[in-house]
Amino acid sequence: MGASKKILFTPQQNRLAELAKALAHPARIAILEHLFRVNDCVCGDIVEAVPLAQSTVSQHLNELKKAGLIHGEIEGAKVCYALDPKAWADIKILLGRFLETPNCC
Amino acid sequence: MGASKKILFTPQQNRLAELAKALAHPARIAILEHLFRVNDCVCGDIVEAVPLAQSTVSQHLNELKKAGLIHGEIEGAKVCYALDPKAWADIKILLGRFLETPNCC
DNA sequence: TAAATTCATCGCAATATTACGATCAATTTT
DNA sequence: AAAATTGATCGTAATATTGCGATGAATTTA
């Protein structure tokens, strides 16, 4: 075994875990921070902003896309990546609600 | 290769990724939600709240411990798990600051 | 003391992630 | 048209994660 057992959890729990997973790598944090800074539509200079090989960065971009956090638009030979406002609102609500639950022992 | 290259990123980026990683599994979300609900010091009934084997739950608890989000205190034969208020404040600030960065394209 | 409970850890297997170089298709530039 | 740029994808390899049963150490209960 070793496959994650999504069936056993609620959609909310799975979605929250999925969003967290998208943030669970410093390179992806760095990519998102870069997209924050350059809030104009930014293209593949992301590769230069992250100290990893081009193919690796491409994979990380794909994971962010799969989670719905960003989307890329083809613009000639380049691709324009941008944050997805809808998904971003989503993550704010879900994570916000999660973090603000009254806690503690 | 395959090892994560922490050296290449800032401590903040690594810590944020580490915290996100701790949340990146529905079972761990479920465990934390359970600890939220039972805000009295709760003991190992966590296993019953999560539909996985005891050994697996124990591993997830250990990952939450490693990230500093919870800590367990031995109380006789049982162990009392509770949220760590300090780490929780930490995650709120780091994730909050991250999520509230002005965005978007 | 013997049996039961509680929870961590070990050993194992399956799968996922991380990373890179090489390559490919598409588009630009020369 | 030929060369260069851009960025996705493939192949490969190392390592991490997920999950379970079995076992073990400690404590409780009978």
Tab-separated table of C-alpha atoms (C1' of nucleotides) in Angstrom:
chain	number	residue	atom	x	y	z
A	1	MET	CA	0.000	0.000	0.000
A	2	GLY	CA	1.128	3.582	0.314
A	3	ALA	CA	-1.560	5.271	-1.705
A	4	SER	CA	-3.368	8.020	0.128
A	5	LYS	CA	-6.860	7.006	1.225
A	6	LYS	CA	-8.862	10.014	0.129
A	7	ILE	CA	-12.118	8.083	0.189
A	8	LEU	CA	-12.083	8.005	3.955
A	9	PHE	CA	-12.124	11.737	4.455
A	10	THR	CA	-14.476	14.609	3.724
A	11	PRO	CA	-14.138	16.701	0.558
A	12	GLN	CA	-13.212	19.679	2.719
A	13	GLN	CA	-10.448	17.763	4.453
A	14	ASN	CA	-9.145	16.522	1.130
A	15	ARG	CA	-9.258	19.942	-0.498
A	16	LEU	CA	-7.509	21.586	2.419
A	17	ALA	CA	-4.819	18.898	2.351
A	18	GLU	CA	-4.465	19.336	-1.399
A	19	LEU	CA	-3.988	23.085	-1.066
A	20	ALA	CA	-1.493	22.608	1.753
A	21	LYS	CA	0.373	20.097	-0.363
A	22	ALA	CA	0.704	22.650	-3.132
A	23	LEU	CA	2.416	24.966	-0.634
A	24	ALA	CA	4.523	22.192	0.848
A	25	HIS	CA	7.739	22.940	-0.980
A	26	PRO	CA	10.015	25.971	-0.646
A	27	ALA	CA	10.393	26.216	-4.425
A	28	ARG	CA	6.640	26.543	-4.829
A	29	ILE	CA	6.531	29.134	-2.056
A	30	ALA	CA	9.262	31.025	-3.893
A	31	ILE	CA	7.338	30.813	-7.155
A	32	LEU	CA	4.178	32.153	-5.548
A	33	GLU	CA	6.073	34.925	-3.793
A	34	HIS	CA	7.530	35.898	-7.125
A	35	LEU	CA	4.056	36.001	-8.660
A	36	PHE	CA	2.962	38.193	-5.737
A	37	ARG	CA	5.782	40.646	-6.293
A	38	VAL	CA	5.375	40.899	-10.032
A	39	ASN	CA	1.654	41.358	-10.003
A	40	ASP	CA	1.767	42.170	-13.636
A	41	CYS	CA	1.421	39.053	-15.745
A	42	VAL	CA	4.808	37.500	-15.565
A	43	CYS	CA	6.378	35.028	-17.892
A	44	GLY	CA	9.078	32.421	-17.691
A	45	ASP	CA	11.570	34.462	-15.765
A	46	ILE	CA	10.248	32.415	-12.876
A	47	VAL	CA	12.962	29.960	-13.750
A	48	GLU	CA	15.557	32.607	-12.979
A	49	ALA	CA	13.896	33.437	-9.674
A	50	VAL	CA	14.161	29.860	-8.440
A	51	PRO	CA	17.533	28.143	-8.062
A	52	LEU	CA	16.536	24.931	-9.786
A	53	ALA	CA	16.723	23.471	-13.263
A	54	GLN	CA	14.182	24.549	-15.850
A	55	SER	CA	12.543	21.140	-16.027
A	56	THR	CA	12.196	21.016	-12.253
A	57	VAL	CA	10.602	24.447	-12.106
A	58	SER	CA	8.239	23.385	-14.847
A	59	GLN	CA	7.164	20.424	-12.728
A	60	HIS	CA	6.540	22.669	-9.730
A	61	LEU	CA	4.518	25.024	-11.900
A	62	ASN	CA	2.474	22.055	-13.011
A	63	GLU	CA	1.716	21.076	-9.431
A	64	LEU	CA	0.562	24.576	-8.642
A	65	LYS	CA	-1.625	24.371	-11.744
A	66	LYS	CA	-3.059	21.012	-10.692
A	67	ALA	CA	-4.045	22.481	-7.335
A	68	GLY	CA	-5.662	25.338	-9.250
A	69	LEU	CA	-3.558	28.041	-7.644
A	70	ILE	CA	-2.142	29.393	-10.891
A	71	HIS	CA	-2.846	29.121	-14.554
A	72	GLY	CA	-0.685	29.659	-17.579
A	73	GLU	CA	-1.644	31.296	-20.805
A	74	ILE	CA	0.317	30.814	-23.994
A	75	GLU	CA	1.548	34.084	-25.421
A	76	GLY	CA	3.632	33.464	-28.457
A	77	ALA	CA	6.643	31.393	-27.545
A	78	LYS	CA	6.321	32.317	-23.905
A	79	VAL	CA	3.769	31.349	-21.313
A	80	CYS	CA	2.184	33.848	-18.995
A	81	TYR	CA	1.626	32.532	-15.501
A	82	ALA	CA	-0.646	34.238	-13.065
A	83	LEU	CA	-2.343	33.540	-9.781
A	84	ASP	CA	-5.906	32.334	-10.032
A	85	PRO	CA	-7.986	34.825	-8.016
A	86	LYS	CA	-10.820	32.342	-7.526
A	87	ALA	CA	-8.602	29.597	-6.128
A	88	TRP	CA	-6.837	32.174	-4.050
A	89	ALA	CA	-10.080	33.300	-2.477
A	90	ASP	CA	-10.808	29.634	-1.908
A	91	ILE	CA	-7.583	28.956	-0.082
A	92	LYS	CA	-7.994	32.074	2.037
A	93	ILE	CA	-11.426	30.988	3.193
A	94	LEU	CA	-10.579	27.350	3.793
A	95	LEU	CA	-7.231	27.925	5.471
A	96	GLY	CA	-8.526	30.997	7.261
A	97	ARG	CA	-11.453	29.132	8.722
A	98	PHE	CA	-9.152	26.313	9.693
A	99	LEU	CA	-6.620	28.553	11.375
A	100	GLU	CA	-9.206	30.592	13.198
A	101	THR	CA	-10.934	27.682	14.881
A	102	PRO	CA	-10.869	28.341	18.587
A	103	ASN	CA	-8.233	26.175	20.142
A	104	CYS	CA	-6.242	25.184	22.664
A	105	CYS	CA	-5.523	22.957	25.583
B	1	MET	CA	18.871	13.107	-6.584
B	2	GLY	CA	15.385	13.515	-5.259
B	3	ALA	CA	16.325	15.094	-1.968
B	4	SER	CA	14.747	18.438	-1.279
B	5	LYS	CA	17.213	21.320	-1.640
B	6	LYS	CA	16.466	23.315	1.482
B	7	ILE	CA	19.807	25.076	1.349
B	8	LEU	CA	18.728	27.078	-1.642
B	9	PHE	CA	15.797	28.781	0.024
B	10	THR	CA	15.264	31.209	2.875
B	11	PRO	CA	14.438	29.996	6.397
B	12	GLN	CA	11.008	31.579	6.063
B	13	GLN	CA	10.293	29.761	2.837
B	14	ASN	CA	11.456	26.495	4.345
B	15	ARG	CA	9.448	26.954	7.530
B	16	LEU	CA	6.301	27.859	5.628
B	17	ALA	CA	6.757	24.822	3.388
B	18	GLU	CA	7.339	22.658	6.455
B	19	LEU	CA	4.159	23.869	8.099
B	20	ALA	CA	2.194	23.367	4.906
B	21	LYS	CA	3.624	19.876	4.608
B	22	ALA	CA	2.338	19.040	8.068
B	23	LEU	CA	-1.150	20.004	6.880
B	24	ALA	CA	-0.764	18.210	3.558
B	25	HIS	CA	-2.658	15.065	4.447
B	26	PRO	CA	-6.378	14.657	5.163
B	27	ALA	CA	-5.649	12.394	8.133
B	28	ARG	CA	-3.569	15.105	9.756
B	29	ILE	CA	-6.270	17.670	9.038
B	30	ALA	CA	-8.751	15.321	10.692
B	31	ILE	CA	-6.483	14.896	13.708
B	32	LEU	CA	-6.090	18.649	14.140
B	33	GLU	CA	-9.819	19.215	13.719
B	34	HIS	CA	-10.387	16.640	16.419
B	35	LEU	CA	-7.966	18.460	18.713
B	36	PHE	CA	-9.824	21.691	17.965
B	37	ARG	CA	-13.161	20.175	18.896
B	38	VAL	CA	-11.971	18.568	22.090
B	39	ASN	CA	-10.124	21.560	23.386
B	40	ASP	CA	-9.653	19.869	26.670
B	41	CYS	CA	-6.474	17.846	26.789
B	42	VAL	CA	-7.332	14.847	24.747
B	43	CYS	CA	-5.823	11.412	24.806
B	44	GLY	CA	-5.418	8.648	22.305
B	45	ASP	CA	-9.023	8.406	21.196
B	46	ILE	CA	-7.638	10.168	18.159
B	47	VAL	CA	-7.195	6.726	16.660
B	48	GLU	CA	-10.956	6.237	16.742
B	49	ALA	CA	-11.543	9.601	15.106
B	50	VAL	CA	-9.388	8.727	12.118
B	51	PRO	CA	-10.195	5.748	9.891
B	52	LEU	CA	-6.694	4.353	9.765
B	53	ALA	CA	-4.680	1.768	11.648
B	54	GLN	CA	-3.208	2.691	15.011
B	55	SER	CA	0.365	2.540	13.757
B	56	THR	CA	-0.451	4.819	10.859
B	57	VAL	CA	-2.144	7.360	13.100
B	58	SER	CA	0.881	7.247	15.362
B	59	GLN	CA	3.085	8.131	12.408
B	60	HIS	CA	0.869	11.072	11.480
B	61	LEU	CA	0.950	12.265	15.077
B	62	ASN	CA	4.705	12.086	14.926
B	63	GLU	CA	4.826	14.255	11.804
B	64	LEU	CA	2.644	16.847	13.475
B	65	LYS	CA	5.007	16.711	16.435
B	66	LYS	CA	8.057	17.135	14.204
B	67	ALA	CA	6.528	20.237	12.679
B	68	GLY	CA	5.918	21.460	16.216
B	69	LEU	CA	2.163	21.782	15.834
B	70	ILE	CA	1.302	19.430	18.677
B	71	HIS	CA	3.021	17.826	21.591
B	72	GLY	CA	2.239	14.735	23.596
B	73	GLU	CA	2.582	14.310	27.302
B	74	ILE	CA	2.763	10.914	28.925
B	75	GLU	CA	0.022	10.449	31.459
B	76	GLY	CA	0.192	6.977	32.862
B	77	ALA	CA	-0.349	4.467	30.123
B	78	LYS	CA	-1.975	7.060	27.905
B	79	VAL	CA	-0.522	10.027	26.105
B	80	CYS	CA	-2.153	13.408	26.156
B	81	TYR	CA	-1.897	15.215	22.862
B	82	ALA	CA	-2.559	18.897	22.593
B	83	LEU	CA	-2.024	21.725	20.162
B	84	ASP	CA	1.063	23.803	20.746
B	85	PRO	CA	-0.154	27.384	21.199
B	86	LYS	CA	3.226	28.854	20.287
B	87	ALA	CA	3.524	26.948	17.025
B	88	TRP	CA	-0.085	27.727	16.298
B	89	ALA	CA	0.519	31.435	16.669
B	90	ASP	CA	3.524	30.946	14.417
B	91	ILE	CA	1.581	29.274	11.661
B	92	LYS	CA	-1.152	31.900	11.832
B	93	ILE	CA	1.341	34.705	11.378
B	94	LEU	CA	3.400	33.043	8.652
B	95	LEU	CA	0.503	31.645	6.658
B	96	GLY	CA	-1.612	34.714	7.321
B	97	ARG	CA	1.082	37.063	6.069
B	98	PHE	CA	1.563	34.850	3.050
B	99	LEU	CA	-2.111	34.679	2.192
B	100	GLU	CA	-2.686	38.373	2.672
B	101	THR	CA	0.023	39.515	0.307
B	102	PRO	CA	-1.607	41.740	-2.250
B	103	ASN	CA	-1.972	39.816	-5.448
B	104	CYS	CA	-3.140	39.367	-8.589
B	105	CYS	CA	-2.693	39.632	-12.291
C	1	DT	C1'	1.396	-12.014	39.271
C	2	DA	C1'	-1.221	-12.460	34.944
C	3	DA	C1'	-3.950	-10.346	31.433
C	4	DA	C1'	-5.253	-6.296	29.155
C	5	DT	C1'	-4.610	-1.625	27.488
C	6	DT	C1'	-1.965	2.009	25.343
C	7	DC	C1'	1.042	3.732	22.124
C	8	DA	C1'	5.716	3.847	19.790
C	9	DT	C1'	8.642	1.529	16.722
C	10	DC	C1'	10.269	-1.941	13.284
C	11	DG	C1'	9.986	-4.204	8.936
C	12	DC	C1'	8.025	-4.359	4.746
C	13	DA	C1'	5.710	-3.004	0.355
C	14	DA	C1'	3.556	0.286	-2.776
C	15	DT	C1'	3.454	4.674	-4.477
C	16	DA	C1'	4.716	9.695	-4.742
C	17	DT	C1'	7.929	13.399	-4.848
C	18	DT	C1'	12.047	15.709	-6.142
C	19	DA	C1'	15.584	16.634	-9.385
C	20	DC	C1'	18.187	16.649	-13.556
C	21	DG	C1'	19.622	16.161	-18.398
C	22	DA	C1'	17.984	15.249	-22.880
C	23	DT	C1'	14.769	15.936	-26.191
C	24	DC	C1'	10.778	17.861	-28.696
C	25	DA	C1'	7.392	21.122	-30.653
C	26	DA	C1'	6.383	25.743	-31.229
C	27	DT	C1'	7.647	30.278	-31.949
C	28	DT	C1'	11.060	34.068	-32.797
C	29	DT	C1'	14.965	36.010	-34.445
C	30	DT	C1'	18.622	36.375	-37.681
D	1	DA	C1'	15.443	28.790	-44.317
D	2	DA	C1'	18.545	28.318	-40.363
D	3	DA	C1'	19.549	29.244	-35.629
D	4	DA	C1'	17.961	30.496	-31.204
D	5	DT	C1'	14.583	30.768	-27.526
D	6	DT	C1'	10.887	29.006	-24.720
D	7	DG	C1'	8.820	25.749	-22.020
D	8	DA	C1'	6.651	21.011	-21.692
D	9	DT	C1'	7.577	16.198	-21.441
D	10	DC	C1'	10.288	11.831	-21.098
D	11	DG	C1'	13.493	8.855	-18.898
D	12	DT	C1'	16.003	7.894	-14.992
D	13	DA	C1'	17.461	7.806	-10.231
D	14	DA	C1'	17.287	8.900	-5.359
D	15	DT	C1'	14.561	9.620	-1.571
D	16	DA	C1'	10.124	10.403	0.998
D	17	DT	C1'	5.514	9.253	2.153
D	18	DT	C1'	1.783	6.277	3.213
D	19	DG	C1'	0.017	2.233	5.219
D	20	DC	C1'	-0.306	-2.035	7.705
D	21	DG	C1'	0.735	-5.924	10.756
D	22	DA	C1'	3.762	-7.451	14.245
D	23	DT	C1'	6.297	-6.602	18.110
D	24	DG	C1'	7.767	-4.286	22.377
D	25	DA	C1'	7.844	-1.445	26.546
D	26	DA	C1'	5.168	0.633	29.880
D	27	DT	C1'	1.161	0.984	32.706
D	28	DT	C1'	-3.373	-0.669	34.479
D	29	DT	C1'	-6.677	-3.662	35.644
D	30	DA	C1'	-8.230	-8.019	37.233
